[in-house]
């Protein structure tokens, strides 16, 4: 039996419980969860306020635990993010390393390709240089053979001359009269500017020629070179003569002024030796092929087979070595101002050098064959010729030719501007010389009287722009047909043909006054021709073929380069 007080207490608790339940429902608390928290004893023994406190405490703890879990989750996420960042950084580093590895591999492959290309280019360059050396050697061999043939022919001629002399001693008076009459007719024709078409001996055998030999007292033979002498040039300001040889040296000779008869000097003339090879001379890759003085006569430039140009002072000191070409240098010229040097090479290019800076200013790569000659028109423009039969007019700073002259059918051996720079003359293996006008694209005169290759040409120092302005401008040409011809530059007509040589003529030069021409041939003779009289006035015969002749500035001395390793200097007085 339940005590009545307990029953009342139970009923009160039940009402409180219902009230609390209603409060809990209003506060949207999960009833099952709240009720499950209380023990039956708590519900009976504790009043509503205590139960509410217990419930609030429980909720606070739940909230704290929830916050703790959220913090823990956030920390886990942060750690995960850090790990993810580390993984991403590792991946990025790995990707970067792989990228670098690929770059290194690519660079390695590029280097390999570049080395392969360079190797191929070197092979091509060596092959090209080999071919150029072979061409050069063939040319030298050809000259050697010509020299040997010339010596053989000379022996035959001497034999014939001896036989003729013997016949004359027998008193063949009729034959002498015929020869004398023929010689007079030929001399008369030459005086009137007509070509006789006579044999080479005709002019040589005229009575005037019999006494025209230069006596040995008027000759100085310069010895010292140990190979053929290819080039010579007088200084424009002093009595100095430069020579270049196949012995890998150039030399500067101090020539006594005045006539050799009046100057009391020994037969020997000393020279400064400009060595192009270290140690022994005769190093064939360093043959001195060309040389030129600057306008003031203070510097000498030389070009050689090693592809280098060199500049020397008057003491024989090497001032500059200019390296850019990849083949022998065949031609070399100073401009009038003296600030640029121009070189032409077997490597098919021409190079302009800044002399003061000692470096190349511009390389011109227009020709498809070796460059044979170059010549300045003025201080900044010039012409080049080549084995490709073309002529290019070039200007410093321009990357294309200013003008192209096409018309020759063979190698163009020489180009020369007239004194005014308005006309360009050229000569070729096609047996023609041509005159070109800067204002036209085609030649204005085609000079076709020669029958073999024309090796060189020279303008006379006469007409406008010269020291002889009242005299006619003419052009002279020297050919392998053994003749020298003189041309009217304005009309393009032959004025005279000098037929005294018996072998190819390699060189010619006008006297400073324009009245005489000196010519040198493989027949070992230097002839000096009077243009007015059309005949030989002086002659000298040496012991080798002649590759170049030149006059000094006074016009009283002539130098000639000989194949017997000597230079001969001749006094010239009429």
Coordinates of C-alpha atoms in Angstrom, one line a residue:
X1 CA 0.0 0.0 0.0
X2 CA 1.4 3.4 -1.1
X3 CA 1.5 6.1 1.6
X4 CA -0.8 9.0 0.7
X5 CA 2.1 11.5 1.0
X6 CA 4.2 9.6 -1.5
X7 CA 1.3 9.4 -3.9
X8 CA 0.9 13.2 -3.7
X9 CA 4.6 13.7 -4.2
X10 CA 4.5 11.4 -7.2
X11 CA 1.6 13.3 -8.7
X12 CA 3.4 16.6 -8.2
X13 CA 6.5 15.2 -9.8
X14 CA 4.5 14.1 -12.7
X15 CA 3.0 17.5 -13.2
X16 CA 6.5 19.1 -13.0
X17 CA 7.7 16.6 -15.5
X18 CA 4.9 17.4 -17.9
X19 CA 5.6 21.1 -17.5
X20 CA 9.3 20.6 -18.2
X21 CA 8.4 18.5 -21.2
X22 CA 6.3 21.3 -22.5
X23 CA 9.2 23.7 -22.0
X24 CA 11.5 21.4 -23.6
X25 CA 9.2 21.0 -26.6
X26 CA 8.9 24.8 -26.9
X27 CA 12.7 25.1 -27.0
X28 CA 12.9 22.6 -29.8
X29 CA 15.2 20.4 -27.9
X30 CA 15.3 16.7 -28.9
X31 CA 13.0 15.2 -26.2
X32 CA 14.2 11.7 -26.5
X33 CA 17.8 12.8 -26.1
X34 CA 16.9 15.1 -23.1
X35 CA 14.9 12.5 -21.3
X36 CA 17.4 9.8 -22.0
X37 CA 19.9 11.9 -20.1
X38 CA 17.9 11.8 -16.8
X39 CA 17.9 8.8 -14.5
X40 CA 14.5 7.8 -13.1
X41 CA 15.8 8.6 -9.7
X42 CA 16.8 12.1 -10.9
X43 CA 13.3 12.7 -12.2
X44 CA 11.8 11.6 -8.8
X45 CA 14.3 13.1 -6.5
X46 CA 15.2 16.4 -8.2
X47 CA 13.0 19.4 -8.8
X48 CA 12.6 21.1 -12.2
X49 CA 15.2 23.8 -11.6
X50 CA 17.8 21.2 -10.8
X51 CA 16.8 19.1 -13.9
X52 CA 17.0 22.3 -16.0
X53 CA 20.5 23.1 -14.6
X54 CA 21.5 19.5 -15.4
X55 CA 20.2 19.9 -18.9
X56 CA 21.9 23.2 -19.4
X57 CA 25.2 21.8 -18.1
X58 CA 24.7 18.9 -20.5
X59 CA 24.1 21.2 -23.4
X60 CA 27.1 23.3 -22.5
X61 CA 29.3 20.3 -22.4
X62 CA 27.9 19.1 -25.7
X63 CA 28.6 22.5 -27.2
X64 CA 32.1 22.4 -25.9
X65 CA 32.6 18.9 -27.3
X66 CA 31.2 20.1 -30.6
X67 CA 33.5 23.1 -30.7
X68 CA 36.4 20.8 -29.8
X69 CA 35.5 18.5 -32.6
X70 CA 35.2 21.4 -35.0
X71 CA 38.6 22.7 -34.0
X72 CA 40.0 19.2 -34.4
X73 CA 38.4 18.9 -37.8
X74 CA 39.7 22.4 -38.8
X75 CA 43.2 21.4 -37.5
X76 CA 42.9 18.2 -39.5
X77 CA 41.9 20.2 -42.6
X78 CA 44.8 22.6 -42.0
X79 CA 47.2 19.8 -41.7
X80 CA 45.7 18.2 -44.8
X81 CA 46.0 21.5 -46.6
X82 CA 49.7 21.8 -45.6
X83 CA 50.3 18.2 -46.7
X84 CA 48.5 19.0 -50.0
X85 CA 50.7 22.1 -50.4
X86 CA 53.8 20.0 -49.7
X87 CA 52.6 17.4 -52.2
X88 CA 51.9 20.2 -54.8
X89 CA 55.3 21.8 -54.2
X90 CA 56.9 18.4 -54.6
X91 CA 55.0 17.8 -57.8
X92 CA 55.9 21.3 -59.0
X93 CA 59.6 20.8 -58.1
X94 CA 59.5 17.4 -59.8
X95 CA 57.9 19.0 -62.9
X96 CA 60.4 21.8 -62.9
X97 CA 63.3 19.3 -62.6
X98 CA 61.9 17.3 -65.5
X99 CA 61.5 20.5 -67.5
X100 CA 65.1 21.4 -66.7
X101 CA 66.2 17.9 -67.7
X102 CA 64.3 18.2 -71.0
X103 CA 65.9 21.7 -71.6
X104 CA 69.3 20.3 -70.8
X105 CA 68.7 17.4 -73.2
X106 CA 67.4 19.8 -75.9
X107 CA 70.4 22.1 -75.4
X108 CA 72.7 19.0 -75.6
X109 CA 71.0 18.0 -78.8
X110 CA 71.3 21.5 -80.2
X111 CA 75.0 21.6 -79.3
X112 CA 75.5 18.3 -81.0
X113 CA 73.6 19.6 -84.1
X114 CA 75.7 22.8 -84.0
X115 CA 78.9 20.9 -83.7
X116 CA 77.8 18.7 -86.6
X117 CA 77.0 21.8 -88.6
X118 CA 80.3 23.4 -87.8
X119 CA 82.1 20.2 -88.7
X120 CA 80.3 20.1 -92.0
X121 CA 81.1 23.8 -92.6
X122 CA 84.7 23.2 -91.7
X123 CA 84.8 20.3 -94.1
X124 CA 83.3 22.5 -96.8
X125 CA 85.7 25.3 -96.0
X126 CA 88.7 23.0 -96.1
X127 CA 87.4 21.6 -99.4
X128 CA 86.9 25.1 -100.8
X129 CA 90.4 26.2 -99.6
X130 CA 91.9 23.1 -101.1
X131 CA 90.2 23.9 -104.5
X132 CA 91.4 27.5 -104.3
X133 CA 94.9 26.3 -103.5
X134 CA 94.8 23.9 -106.4
X135 CA 93.6 26.7 -108.7
X136 CA 96.4 28.9 -107.5
X137 CA 99.0 26.2 -107.9
X138 CA 97.7 25.4 -111.3
X139 CA 98.1 29.0 -112.3
X140 CA 101.7 29.1 -111.0
X141 CA 102.4 25.8 -112.8
X142 CA 101.0 27.3 -116.0
X143 CA 103.3 30.4 -115.6
X144 CA 106.2 28.1 -114.9
X145 CA 105.4 26.1 -118.1
X146 CA 105.1 29.3 -120.1
X147 CA 108.4 30.4 -118.7
X148 CA 110.0 27.1 -119.7
X149 CA 108.4 27.3 -123.2
X150 CA 109.6 30.9 -123.5
X151 CA 113.2 29.9 -122.6
X152 CA 113.0 27.1 -125.2
X153 CA 111.7 29.5 -127.8
X154 CA 114.4 32.0 -126.8
X155 CA 117.0 29.4 -127.5
X156 CA 115.5 28.7 -130.9
X157 CA 115.4 32.4 -131.6
X158 CA 119.0 32.8 -130.7
X159 CA 119.9 29.9 -132.9
X160 CA 117.9 31.5 -135.8
X161 CA 119.6 34.9 -135.1
X162 CA 123.0 33.3 -135.2
X163 CA 122.1 31.7 -138.5
X164 CA 120.8 35.1 -139.8
X165 CA 124.0 36.8 -138.6
X166 CA 126.0 34.2 -140.5
X167 CA 124.0 34.9 -143.6
X168 CA 124.5 38.6 -143.3
X169 CA 128.2 38.1 -143.0
X170 CA 128.0 36.3 -146.3
X171 CA 126.9 39.6 -147.9
X172 CA 123.3 39.1 -148.8
X173 CA 122.9 42.8 -149.8
X174 CA 119.5 42.3 -151.5
X175 CA 117.9 40.8 -148.4
X176 CA 119.3 43.6 -146.2
X177 CA 117.7 46.2 -148.5
X178 CA 114.2 44.5 -148.3
X179 CA 114.3 44.3 -144.5
X180 CA 115.4 47.9 -144.2
X181 CA 112.5 49.0 -146.6
X182 CA 110.0 46.9 -144.7
X183 CA 111.1 48.4 -141.3
X184 CA 110.8 51.9 -142.6
X185 CA 107.2 51.3 -143.8
X186 CA 106.2 49.7 -140.5
X187 CA 107.7 52.6 -138.5
X188 CA 105.8 55.1 -140.7
X189 CA 102.5 53.2 -140.2
X190 CA 103.0 53.3 -136.4
X191 CA 103.8 57.0 -136.4
X192 CA 100.3 57.5 -138.0
X193 CA 98.6 55.3 -135.4
X194 CA 98.0 52.3 -137.8
X195 CA 98.5 48.7 -136.9
X196 CA 100.7 47.0 -139.5
X197 CA 99.8 43.4 -138.5
X198 CA 103.6 42.7 -138.8
X199 CA 105.4 40.0 -136.9
X200 CA 106.7 40.9 -133.4
X201 CA 110.3 41.3 -134.6
X202 CA 109.5 44.2 -137.0
X203 CA 109.7 47.1 -134.5
X204 CA 112.6 45.5 -132.6
X205 CA 114.7 45.3 -135.7
X206 CA 114.3 48.9 -136.9
X207 CA 117.5 51.0 -137.1
X208 CA 116.4 53.1 -134.1
X209 CA 116.1 49.9 -132.0
X210 CA 119.6 48.8 -132.8
X211 CA 120.9 51.6 -130.5
X212 CA 118.1 51.7 -128.0
X213 CA 119.3 49.1 -125.5
X214 CA 119.8 50.6 -122.1
X215 CA 123.5 50.3 -121.1
X216 CA 124.4 48.4 -118.0
X217 CA 125.7 51.6 -116.4
X218 CA 122.1 52.9 -116.4
X219 CA 120.8 49.7 -114.7
X220 CA 120.8 48.6 -111.0
X221 CA 119.9 45.0 -110.3
X222 CA 118.4 44.5 -106.8
X223 CA 119.2 41.1 -105.4
X224 CA 118.1 39.5 -102.2
X225 CA 114.8 37.8 -102.9
X226 CA 115.0 34.0 -103.1
X227 CA 111.9 33.4 -105.3
X228 CA 110.2 35.1 -108.2
X229 CA 109.3 38.8 -107.6
X230 CA 105.5 39.3 -108.2
X231 CA 104.9 42.9 -107.5
X232 CA 106.7 46.3 -107.2
X233 CA 105.6 49.9 -106.5
X234 CA 107.3 53.2 -106.1
X235 CA 106.5 55.4 -103.1
X236 CA 104.5 58.5 -104.1
X237 CA 106.6 60.7 -101.9
X238 CA 110.2 59.4 -101.8
X239 CA 112.8 57.5 -103.7
X240 CA 111.7 54.2 -102.2
X241 CA 110.8 51.0 -104.1
X242 CA 108.7 48.2 -102.5
X243 CA 108.8 44.7 -103.9
X244 CA 106.9 41.5 -103.0
X245 CA 108.0 37.9 -103.7
X246 CA 107.2 34.3 -103.5
X247 CA 109.8 34.0 -100.7
X248 CA 107.2 35.2 -98.1
X249 CA 108.9 38.7 -97.9
X250 CA 108.4 42.2 -99.1
X251 CA 111.3 44.6 -99.2
X252 CA 111.7 48.4 -99.2
X253 CA 114.7 49.5 -101.3
X254 CA 116.2 53.0 -100.9
X255 CA 117.1 54.0 -104.5
X256 CA 119.6 56.8 -105.1
X257 CA 118.2 59.9 -106.6
X258 CA 119.6 61.2 -109.9
X259 CA 121.2 59.1 -112.6
X260 CA 123.2 56.0 -111.6
X261 CA 126.2 57.3 -113.5
X262 CA 126.4 60.5 -111.5
X263 CA 125.7 58.8 -108.1
X264 CA 128.8 57.2 -106.6
X265 CA 127.3 54.1 -105.1
X266 CA 128.2 50.5 -105.2
X267 CA 126.3 48.1 -107.3
X268 CA 124.5 46.7 -104.2
X269 CA 121.5 48.6 -102.7
X270 CA 120.3 47.5 -99.3
X271 CA 116.7 46.9 -98.3
X272 CA 114.5 46.6 -95.3
X273 CA 113.1 43.0 -95.2
X274 CA 109.4 42.7 -94.2
X275 CA 109.0 39.0 -93.2
X276 CA 105.6 37.4 -93.6
X277 CA 106.6 34.1 -92.1
X278 CA 108.3 33.2 -88.9
X279 CA 111.6 31.5 -89.3
X280 CA 112.4 30.2 -92.8
X281 CA 111.3 32.2 -95.9
X282 CA 109.9 30.6 -99.1
X283 CA 106.8 29.5 -97.1
X284 CA 104.5 29.1 -100.1
X285 CA 101.3 29.8 -98.2
X286 CA 102.7 33.3 -97.5
X287 CA 103.7 34.4 -101.0
X288 CA 103.4 38.2 -101.2
X289 CA 101.1 38.7 -104.2
X290 CA 100.3 42.4 -104.1
X291 CA 101.3 45.6 -102.4
X292 CA 100.3 49.3 -102.4
X293 CA 101.6 52.6 -100.8
X294 CA 99.2 55.0 -99.1
X295 CA 98.8 58.4 -100.7
X296 CA 101.3 60.0 -98.4
X297 CA 103.9 57.3 -98.8
X298 CA 104.1 56.7 -95.1
X299 CA 102.6 53.2 -95.0
X300 CA 102.9 50.1 -97.2
X301 CA 100.2 47.5 -97.4
X302 CA 100.9 43.9 -98.5
X303 CA 98.6 41.0 -99.4
X304 CA 99.7 37.4 -99.3
X305 CA 98.5 33.8 -100.0
X306 CA 97.8 33.3 -96.3
X307 CA 94.7 35.5 -96.7
X308 CA 96.1 38.3 -94.4
X309 CA 96.8 41.9 -95.3
X310 CA 99.6 43.6 -93.4
X311 CA 100.5 47.3 -92.9
X312 CA 104.1 48.4 -92.4
X313 CA 105.8 51.7 -91.7
X314 CA 108.9 53.1 -93.4
X315 CA 111.1 51.5 -90.8
X316 CA 109.9 48.1 -91.8
X317 CA 107.9 47.6 -88.6
X318 CA 104.6 45.6 -88.8
X319 CA 101.8 48.0 -87.7
X320 CA 98.7 45.9 -88.3
X321 CA 97.8 42.4 -89.4
X322 CA 94.3 42.3 -90.9
X323 CA 92.6 38.8 -90.8
X324 CA 89.2 38.1 -92.3
X325 CA 89.7 36.4 -95.7
X326 CA 89.8 32.7 -96.0
X327 CA 91.9 32.5 -99.2
X328 CA 94.8 34.2 -100.9
X329 CA 94.6 38.0 -101.5
X330 CA 95.1 38.9 -105.1
X331 CA 94.5 42.6 -105.1
X332 CA 94.8 45.4 -102.5
X333 CA 94.3 49.2 -102.7
X334 CA 94.3 52.2 -100.4
X335 CA 91.6 54.8 -100.9
X336 CA 92.8 58.4 -101.7
X337 CA 92.1 59.6 -98.1
X338 CA 94.1 56.8 -96.6
X339 CA 91.5 55.8 -94.0
X340 CA 90.3 52.6 -95.7
X341 CA 92.2 49.7 -97.3
X342 CA 90.4 47.5 -99.8
X343 CA 91.3 43.8 -100.5
X344 CA 90.0 41.2 -102.9
X345 CA 90.5 37.5 -102.3
X346 CA 90.2 34.0 -103.8
X347 CA 87.5 33.4 -101.1
X348 CA 85.2 35.4 -103.5
X349 CA 84.8 38.4 -101.3
X350 CA 86.1 42.0 -101.0
X351 CA 86.8 43.5 -97.6
X352 CA 87.0 47.2 -96.6
X353 CA 89.3 47.7 -93.6
X354 CA 89.2 50.6 -91.1
X355 CA 93.0 51.2 -90.9
X356 CA 92.9 53.3 -87.7
X357 CA 90.7 50.9 -85.9
X358 CA 92.7 48.0 -87.3
X359 CA 89.5 46.0 -88.0
X360 CA 87.3 45.1 -91.0
X361 CA 84.5 47.5 -91.6
X362 CA 82.4 45.6 -94.2
X363 CA 82.7 42.4 -96.2
X364 CA 81.2 42.3 -99.7
X365 CA 80.1 38.8 -100.8
X366 CA 78.6 39.3 -104.3
X367 CA 80.9 37.2 -106.6
X368 CA 80.5 33.5 -107.2
X369 CA 84.2 33.0 -108.1
X370 CA 87.6 34.3 -106.8
X371 CA 87.9 38.1 -106.7
X372 CA 90.8 39.1 -109.1
X373 CA 90.9 42.9 -108.9
X374 CA 89.5 45.8 -107.0
X375 CA 89.8 49.6 -107.6
X376 CA 88.5 52.6 -105.7
X377 CA 86.2 55.1 -107.6
X378 CA 86.4 57.6 -104.7
X379 CA 86.9 57.3 -100.9
X380 CA 83.7 55.2 -100.3
X381 CA 82.9 53.4 -103.5
X382 CA 84.8 50.9 -105.6
X383 CA 84.6 48.2 -108.3
X384 CA 85.4 44.5 -108.1
X385 CA 86.0 41.9 -110.8
X386 CA 86.1 38.1 -110.7
X387 CA 86.5 34.8 -112.5
X388 CA 82.7 34.7 -112.7
X389 CA 82.9 37.3 -115.5
X390 CA 81.0 39.9 -113.5
X391 CA 81.8 43.4 -112.3
X392 CA 80.2 44.9 -109.2
X393 CA 80.1 48.5 -108.1
X394 CA 80.0 48.6 -104.3
X395 CA 79.6 51.3 -101.7
X396 CA 80.5 51.3 -98.0
X397 CA 77.3 50.9 -95.9
X398 CA 75.3 49.4 -98.8
X399 CA 74.4 45.6 -98.7
X400 CA 73.6 45.4 -102.4
X401 CA 75.7 46.3 -105.4
X402 CA 75.2 49.9 -106.5
X403 CA 75.6 48.7 -110.1
X404 CA 76.2 45.4 -111.9
X405 CA 78.2 45.3 -115.2
X406 CA 77.6 42.0 -117.1
X407 CA 79.1 41.6 -120.6
X408 CA 82.3 39.7 -120.5
X409 CA 82.4 36.1 -121.5
X410 CA 85.4 35.1 -119.5
X411 CA 87.4 35.9 -116.3
X412 CA 87.7 39.6 -115.7
X413 CA 91.4 40.1 -114.9
X414 CA 91.5 43.8 -114.2
X415 CA 89.3 46.9 -113.6
X416 CA 90.5 50.5 -113.5
X417 CA 88.7 53.8 -113.1
X418 CA 89.6 56.8 -115.2
X419 CA 91.1 59.9 -113.5
X420 CA 87.6 61.5 -113.1
X421 CA 85.8 58.3 -111.8
X422 CA 83.2 58.4 -114.5
X423 CA 84.5 55.7 -116.8
X424 CA 85.5 52.1 -115.8
X425 CA 87.7 50.0 -118.0
X426 CA 87.9 46.2 -117.7
X427 CA 89.8 43.4 -119.5
X428 CA 89.1 39.7 -119.7
X429 CA 90.2 36.3 -120.8
X430 CA 87.5 36.7 -123.6
X431 CA 90.2 38.8 -125.5
X432 CA 88.2 42.0 -125.1
X433 CA 88.5 45.2 -123.1
X434 CA 85.4 47.2 -122.3
X435 CA 84.7 50.8 -121.2
X436 CA 81.7 51.3 -119.0
X437 CA 79.9 54.6 -118.0
X438 CA 78.6 54.9 -114.5
X439 CA 75.4 56.4 -115.9
X440 CA 74.7 53.4 -118.1
X441 CA 74.1 49.8 -117.5
X442 CA 75.9 48.4 -120.5
X443 CA 79.4 49.0 -121.9
X444 CA 79.9 52.1 -124.1
X445 CA 82.9 50.7 -126.0
X446 CA 83.8 47.1 -126.8
X447 CA 87.5 46.9 -127.7
X448 CA 88.1 43.7 -129.8
X449 CA 91.4 44.0 -131.6
X450 CA 93.4 41.6 -129.4
X451 CA 93.5 37.9 -130.3
X452 CA 94.2 36.4 -126.9
X453 CA 93.5 37.0 -123.2
X454 CA 94.1 40.6 -122.0
X455 CA 95.9 40.5 -118.7
X456 CA 96.0 44.2 -117.7
X457 CA 94.9 47.7 -118.6
X458 CA 96.0 51.3 -117.6
X459 CA 94.5 54.7 -118.1
X460 CA 96.8 57.5 -119.3
X461 CA 97.6 60.2 -116.7
X462 CA 96.1 62.7 -119.2
X463 CA 92.9 64.6 -119.7
X464 CA 90.5 66.1 -117.1
X465 CA 91.4 65.5 -113.5
X466 CA 95.1 64.9 -114.2
X467 CA 98.3 67.0 -114.3
X468 CA 98.1 66.9 -118.1
X469 CA 94.5 68.2 -118.7
X470 CA 95.1 69.4 -122.2
X471 CA 96.2 65.9 -123.5
X472 CA 93.9 63.2 -124.8
X473 CA 92.6 60.5 -122.5
X474 CA 93.7 57.1 -123.7
X475 CA 93.6 53.5 -122.5
X476 CA 96.4 50.9 -122.9
X477 CA 95.9 47.2 -122.8
X478 CA 98.5 44.3 -122.6
X479 CA 97.7 40.8 -123.9
X480 CA 98.9 37.3 -124.2
X481 CA 99.0 37.9 -128.0
X482 CA 102.3 39.7 -127.3
X483 CA 101.0 43.2 -128.1
X484 CA 100.2 46.4 -126.3
X485 CA 97.4 48.5 -127.8
X486 CA 96.4 52.1 -127.3
X487 CA 92.7 53.2 -127.5
X488 CA 90.9 56.4 -127.9
X489 CA 88.7 56.5 -124.7
X490 CA 86.1 58.8 -126.2
X491 CA 85.6 57.0 -129.6
X492 CA 86.5 53.4 -128.6
X493 CA 88.9 53.2 -131.5
X494 CA 92.4 51.7 -131.6
X495 CA 95.1 54.4 -132.0
X496 CA 98.1 52.2 -132.2
X497 CA 99.3 48.6 -131.7
X498 CA 102.8 48.1 -130.3
X499 CA 104.1 44.7 -131.5
X500 CA 107.6 44.5 -130.3
X501 CA 107.2 41.7 -127.7
X502 CA 107.4 38.0 -128.6
X503 CA 105.7 36.5 -125.6
X504 CA 102.6 37.4 -123.4
X505 CA 102.7 40.9 -122.0
X506 CA 101.9 40.9 -118.3
X507 CA 102.4 44.5 -117.3
X508 CA 102.4 48.1 -118.6
X509 CA 102.7 51.5 -117.1
X510 CA 102.4 55.1 -118.4
X511 CA 105.1 57.7 -117.7
X512 CA 103.8 60.5 -115.4
X513 CA 103.7 62.9 -118.3
X514 CA 101.7 60.4 -120.4
X515 CA 104.2 60.5 -123.3
X516 CA 105.7 57.0 -122.9
X517 CA 104.5 53.4 -122.1
X518 CA 106.7 50.8 -120.4
X519 CA 105.7 47.2 -121.0
X520 CA 107.1 44.0 -119.5
X521 CA 106.8 40.5 -121.0
X522 CA 107.7 36.8 -120.5
X523 CA 110.2 37.4 -123.3
X524 CA 112.4 38.9 -120.6
X525 CA 112.3 42.4 -122.1
X526 CA 111.1 45.8 -120.9
X527 CA 110.2 48.0 -123.9
X528 CA 109.7 51.8 -123.5
X529 CA 107.5 53.1 -126.3
X530 CA 107.1 56.7 -127.5
X531 CA 103.4 57.2 -128.0
X532 CA 103.9 60.2 -130.3
X533 CA 106.4 58.3 -132.5
X534 CA 104.7 54.9 -132.2
X535 CA 108.0 53.0 -131.6
X536 CA 110.4 51.6 -129.1
X537 CA 112.8 54.3 -127.8
X538 CA 114.5 52.1 -125.1
X539 CA 114.7 48.5 -124.3
X540 CA 116.2 46.3 -121.6
X541 CA 116.5 42.5 -121.5
X542 CA 117.0 40.6 -118.3
X543 CA 117.2 37.0 -117.2
X544 CA 113.5 36.2 -116.5
X545 CA 110.0 36.9 -117.4
X546 CA 108.6 40.2 -116.2
X547 CA 105.5 40.4 -114.0
X548 CA 105.2 44.1 -113.3
X549 CA 106.7 47.4 -114.4
X550 CA 106.3 50.9 -112.8
X551 CA 107.6 54.4 -113.1
X552 CA 108.8 56.6 -110.2
X553 CA 106.9 59.9 -109.7
X554 CA 109.6 62.0 -111.5
X555 CA 109.4 59.8 -114.6
X556 CA 113.2 59.2 -114.7
X557 CA 113.3 55.6 -113.4
X558 CA 111.5 52.4 -114.2
X559 CA 111.4 49.3 -112.1
X560 CA 110.6 45.8 -113.3
X561 CA 109.9 42.5 -111.4
X562 CA 111.6 39.5 -112.9
X563 CA 111.1 35.8 -112.6
X564 CA 114.8 35.2 -111.8
X565 CA 114.2 36.6 -108.2
X566 CA 115.5 40.1 -109.1
X567 CA 114.2 43.7 -109.6
X568 CA 115.8 45.9 -112.2
X569 CA 115.8 49.7 -111.9
X570 CA 116.5 51.5 -115.2
X571 CA 117.5 55.1 -115.6
X572 CA 115.4 56.7 -118.3
X573 CA 116.7 59.6 -120.4
X574 CA 115.7 60.3 -124.0

